[in-house]
Tab-separated table of C-alpha atoms in Angstrom:
chain	number	residue	atom	x	y	z
A	1	MET	CA	0.048	0.317	-0.079
A	2	LYS	CA	1.532	3.332	-1.122
A	3	ARG	CA	0.814	5.888	1.784
A	4	ARG	CA	0.685	9.636	1.502
A	5	PRO	CA	0.699	12.455	4.012
A	6	LEU	CA	-2.677	13.927	5.030
A	7	SER	CA	-3.145	17.092	6.817
A	8	VAL	CA	-6.274	17.931	8.413
A	9	VAL	CA	-8.066	19.324	11.193
A	10	LEU	CA	-9.622	17.167	13.419
A	11	ALA	CA	-11.652	18.308	16.877
A	12	GLY	CA	-10.394	21.930	16.177
A	13	GLU	CA	-6.813	21.442	15.335
A	14	LYS	CA	-4.690	20.630	12.395
A	15	ARG	CA	-3.622	16.632	12.331
A	16	GLN	CA	-0.685	15.097	10.096
A	17	LEU	CA	-2.144	11.640	9.194
A	18	GLN	CA	-1.788	9.542	6.398
A	19	THR	CA	-3.773	7.932	3.473
A	20	ALA	CA	-3.817	5.887	0.878
A	21	GLY	CA	-5.629	5.038	-2.268
A	22	GLY	CA	-8.087	2.046	-2.286
A	23	ILE	CA	-10.238	3.538	0.493
A	24	PHE	CA	-13.210	5.999	0.721
A	25	SER	CA	-12.491	9.864	0.539
A	26	PRO	CA	-8.519	9.427	0.438
A	27	ASP	CA	-8.126	13.115	0.015
A	28	GLY	CA	-9.572	14.149	3.090
A	29	VAL	CA	-12.540	14.460	5.069
A	30	ASP	CA	-15.713	14.127	2.547
A	31	LYS	CA	-18.210	16.656	2.671
A	32	GLY	CA	-21.103	14.152	4.669
A	33	THR	CA	-18.360	13.142	7.547
A	34	THR	CA	-17.467	16.887	7.861
A	35	ILE	CA	-21.418	17.743	8.570
A	36	LEU	CA	-21.292	15.057	11.092
A	37	LEU	CA	-18.562	16.109	12.603
A	38	SER	CA	-19.207	19.684	12.951
A	39	GLU	CA	-23.423	19.187	14.246
A	40	ALA	CA	-23.429	15.865	16.221
A	41	PRO	CA	-23.510	16.595	19.569
A	42	PRO	CA	-20.815	15.310	21.896
A	43	PRO	CA	-20.238	11.871	21.973
A	44	ALA	CA	-20.359	9.685	25.641
A	45	THR	CA	-17.249	10.659	27.668
A	46	GLU	CA	-16.758	7.040	28.745
A	47	GLY	CA	-18.193	3.438	27.731
A	48	ASN	CA	-17.650	2.014	24.252
A	49	LEU	CA	-18.036	4.195	20.768
A	50	LEU	CA	-18.360	3.101	17.598
A	51	ASP	CA	-17.632	4.443	14.036
A	52	ILE	CA	-19.168	2.070	11.143
A	53	GLY	CA	-17.379	2.145	8.238
A	54	CYS	CA	-14.082	3.844	9.189
A	55	GLY	CA	-11.917	4.769	5.940
A	56	TRP	CA	-8.805	6.309	7.249
A	57	GLY	CA	-10.269	7.306	10.171
A	58	PRO	CA	-11.559	10.850	10.548
A	59	ILE	CA	-14.728	9.720	12.755
A	60	ALA	CA	-13.037	7.081	14.739
A	61	LEU	CA	-10.160	9.677	15.647
A	62	SER	CA	-12.227	12.399	16.291
A	63	LEU	CA	-14.211	10.513	18.925
A	64	ALA	CA	-11.203	9.553	20.478
A	65	LEU	CA	-9.824	12.965	20.408
A	66	HIS	CA	-13.202	13.806	22.316
A	67	SER	CA	-13.784	11.393	24.633
A	68	PRO	CA	-9.884	9.908	25.772
A	69	GLU	CA	-11.696	7.947	28.384
A	70	ALA	CA	-13.843	5.995	25.956
A	71	THR	CA	-12.688	2.788	24.245
A	72	VAL	CA	-13.418	3.824	20.227
A	73	TYR	CA	-14.221	0.882	18.050
A	74	ALA	CA	-13.540	1.602	14.467
A	75	VAL	CA	-14.831	-1.286	11.593
A	76	ASP	CA	-14.535	-1.519	7.931
A	77	VAL	CA	-14.020	-4.421	5.823
A	78	ASN	CA	-11.356	-2.898	3.965
A	79	GLU	CA	-7.618	-4.089	5.298
A	80	ARG	CA	-6.061	-0.599	4.210
A	81	SER	CA	-8.626	1.572	6.228
A	82	ILE	CA	-7.936	-0.447	9.164
A	83	GLU	CA	-4.220	-0.427	9.024
A	84	LEU	CA	-4.288	3.142	8.081
A	85	THR	CA	-6.930	3.825	10.975
A	86	ASN	CA	-4.738	2.296	13.747
A	87	ASP	CA	-1.631	3.486	12.300
A	88	ASN	CA	-3.245	6.992	12.551
A	89	ALA	CA	-4.331	6.756	15.899
A	90	LYS	CA	-0.865	5.518	16.809
A	91	SER	CA	0.612	8.688	15.553
A	92	LEU	CA	-1.963	10.740	17.436
A	93	ASP	CA	-0.909	8.900	20.607
A	94	LEU	CA	-4.507	7.747	21.047
A	95	GLY	CA	-4.300	4.198	22.204
A	96	ASN	CA	-7.886	4.097	23.050
A	97	VAL	CA	-9.005	3.251	19.236
A	98	HIS	CA	-9.234	0.075	18.199
A	99	ALA	CA	-9.988	-0.624	14.159
A	100	SER	CA	-10.734	-4.171	13.006
A	101	THR	CA	-13.384	-5.888	10.669
A	102	PRO	CA	-17.003	-6.272	12.210
A	103	GLU	CA	-16.339	-10.013	12.745
A	104	ALA	CA	-13.506	-9.485	15.432
A	105	VAL	CA	-15.814	-7.035	17.634
A	106	ASP	CA	-16.962	-9.191	20.743
A	107	PRO	CA	-20.454	-9.459	20.034
A	108	ASP	CA	-21.664	-8.754	23.695
A	109	VAL	CA	-20.333	-5.215	23.420
A	110	ARG	CA	-22.820	-2.317	23.742
A	111	PHE	CA	-22.164	0.934	22.315
A	112	ASN	CA	-22.991	4.325	24.093
A	113	THR	CA	-22.472	6.220	20.855
A	114	ILE	CA	-22.424	5.424	17.245
A	115	TRP	CA	-21.227	8.024	14.721
A	116	SER	CA	-21.350	7.236	11.029
A	117	ASN	CA	-21.097	7.930	7.364
A	118	PRO	CA	-22.571	4.650	6.421
A	119	PRO	CA	-21.460	3.154	3.242
A	120	ILE	CA	-24.521	3.748	1.071
A	121	ARG	CA	-23.037	2.868	-2.169
A	122	VAL	CA	-22.806	-0.662	-1.152
A	123	GLY	CA	-26.511	-1.282	-1.886
A	124	LYS	CA	-30.055	-1.262	-0.260
A	125	SER	CA	-30.017	-4.956	1.062
A	126	GLU	CA	-25.946	-4.635	2.372
A	127	LEU	CA	-26.812	-1.647	4.132
A	128	HIS	CA	-29.697	-2.977	6.018
A	129	SER	CA	-27.771	-5.811	7.087
A	130	ILE	CA	-24.880	-3.368	8.462
A	131	LEU	CA	-27.193	-1.262	10.227
A	132	LEU	CA	-29.335	-4.002	11.829
A	133	MET	CA	-25.838	-5.686	12.920
A	134	TRP	CA	-24.599	-2.631	15.006
A	135	LEU	CA	-27.465	-0.240	15.704
A	136	PRO	CA	-29.296	-3.027	17.605
A	137	ARG	CA	-26.026	-2.919	20.006
A	138	LEU	CA	-26.531	0.691	21.143
A	139	ALA	CA	-26.357	0.370	25.046
A	140	HIS	CA	-29.518	1.668	27.306
A	141	ASN	CA	-29.843	5.260	26.379
A	142	GLY	CA	-27.422	5.212	23.732
A	143	ILE	CA	-27.633	7.382	20.696
A	144	ALA	CA	-26.399	6.940	16.710
A	145	TYR	CA	-25.811	9.667	14.830
A	146	LEU	CA	-25.808	8.654	10.850
A	147	VAL	CA	-25.382	11.150	8.015
A	148	VAL	CA	-26.992	10.561	4.783
A	149	GLN	CA	-26.897	12.264	1.576
A	150	LYS	CA	-30.856	13.347	1.055
A	151	ASN	CA	-30.255	12.237	-2.878
A	152	LEU	CA	-29.213	8.753	-1.653
A	153	GLY	CA	-32.328	7.891	0.308
A	154	SER	CA	-32.249	9.353	3.408
A	155	ASP	CA	-35.865	9.802	4.295
A	156	SER	CA	-36.876	6.340	3.214
A	157	LEU	CA	-33.711	5.218	5.178
A	158	GLN	CA	-35.311	6.857	8.168
A	159	ARG	CA	-39.125	4.983	7.548
A	160	TRP	CA	-37.329	1.832	6.818
A	161	LEU	CA	-35.218	1.925	10.266
A	162	THR	CA	-38.148	3.245	12.231
A	163	THR	CA	-40.174	0.087	11.038
A	164	GLU	CA	-37.413	-2.316	11.343
A	165	LEU	CA	-36.003	-1.507	14.657
A	166	THR	CA	-39.798	-1.213	16.175
A	167	GLU	CA	-40.759	-4.626	14.672
A	168	GLN	CA	-37.778	-6.541	15.555
A	169	PHE	CA	-36.695	-4.862	18.370
A	170	PRO	CA	-40.026	-3.900	20.346
A	171	ASP	CA	-38.791	-4.184	23.735
A	172	ALA	CA	-35.806	-1.932	23.240
A	173	GLY	CA	-37.595	1.298	22.904
A	174	PHE	CA	-35.879	2.480	19.548
A	175	THR	CA	-36.838	6.150	18.067
A	176	VAL	CA	-35.677	7.176	14.963
A	177	ALA	CA	-35.603	10.883	13.974
A	178	ARG	CA	-34.311	13.331	11.684
A	179	ASP	CA	-31.548	15.640	13.917
A	180	SER	CA	-30.343	18.173	11.555
A	181	THR	CA	-30.513	19.231	7.482
A	182	ASN	CA	-27.277	20.821	6.517
A	183	LYS	CA	-27.355	21.238	2.544
A	184	ALA	CA	-27.727	18.040	0.493
A	185	PHE	CA	-27.349	15.965	4.198
A	186	ARG	CA	-29.438	14.785	6.540
A	187	ILE	CA	-28.143	13.639	10.099
A	188	LEU	CA	-30.674	10.990	11.291
A	189	ARG	CA	-30.586	10.223	15.414
A	190	VAL	CA	-31.462	6.809	16.438
A	191	THR	CA	-32.034	5.971	20.006
A	192	ARG	CA	-32.565	3.192	22.458
A	193	THR	CA	-34.086	3.872	25.759
A	194	ASN	CA	-34.697	0.801	27.352
A	195	PRO	CA	-31.919	-1.775	28.511
């Protein structure tokens, strides 16, 4: 993997990181992620936090910078992304970031905060299975923030999540709402109110 330097602002400061080709948004922080990072409320300060589809790590690194006492899980199916996220975390002395494949995460781990720019372009059925793998693992009073482009189906995804989560997990007290809209993007908020 041929790496190259990447200079970006994360958690309010310029950071010197590494990137490479063959991953999502290799040249910087994409628009959707920028909106999520600027508009989502601060993550839980402790417990377990999750970034679904980490790429080179902008969301996971931001979570770790905001919440140094928390454990940040970053998952991706791309080995390059996993390697870059782990190495970028090391370069920032963030020992609380653990990037891996989804299967490597202990299925009993529950998450206090999930931030994600989910991989919409993998197709609807694959996206749905990814979200149904992780969102039910929100902890009691856990909250997920998902940034989705309007023209890529944010409103239909919100309706689908509302139906699926309430039907499949009727006792979990899931609510799905539109948290905010910024230009071509919406941030969806998924909350679990029951253990």
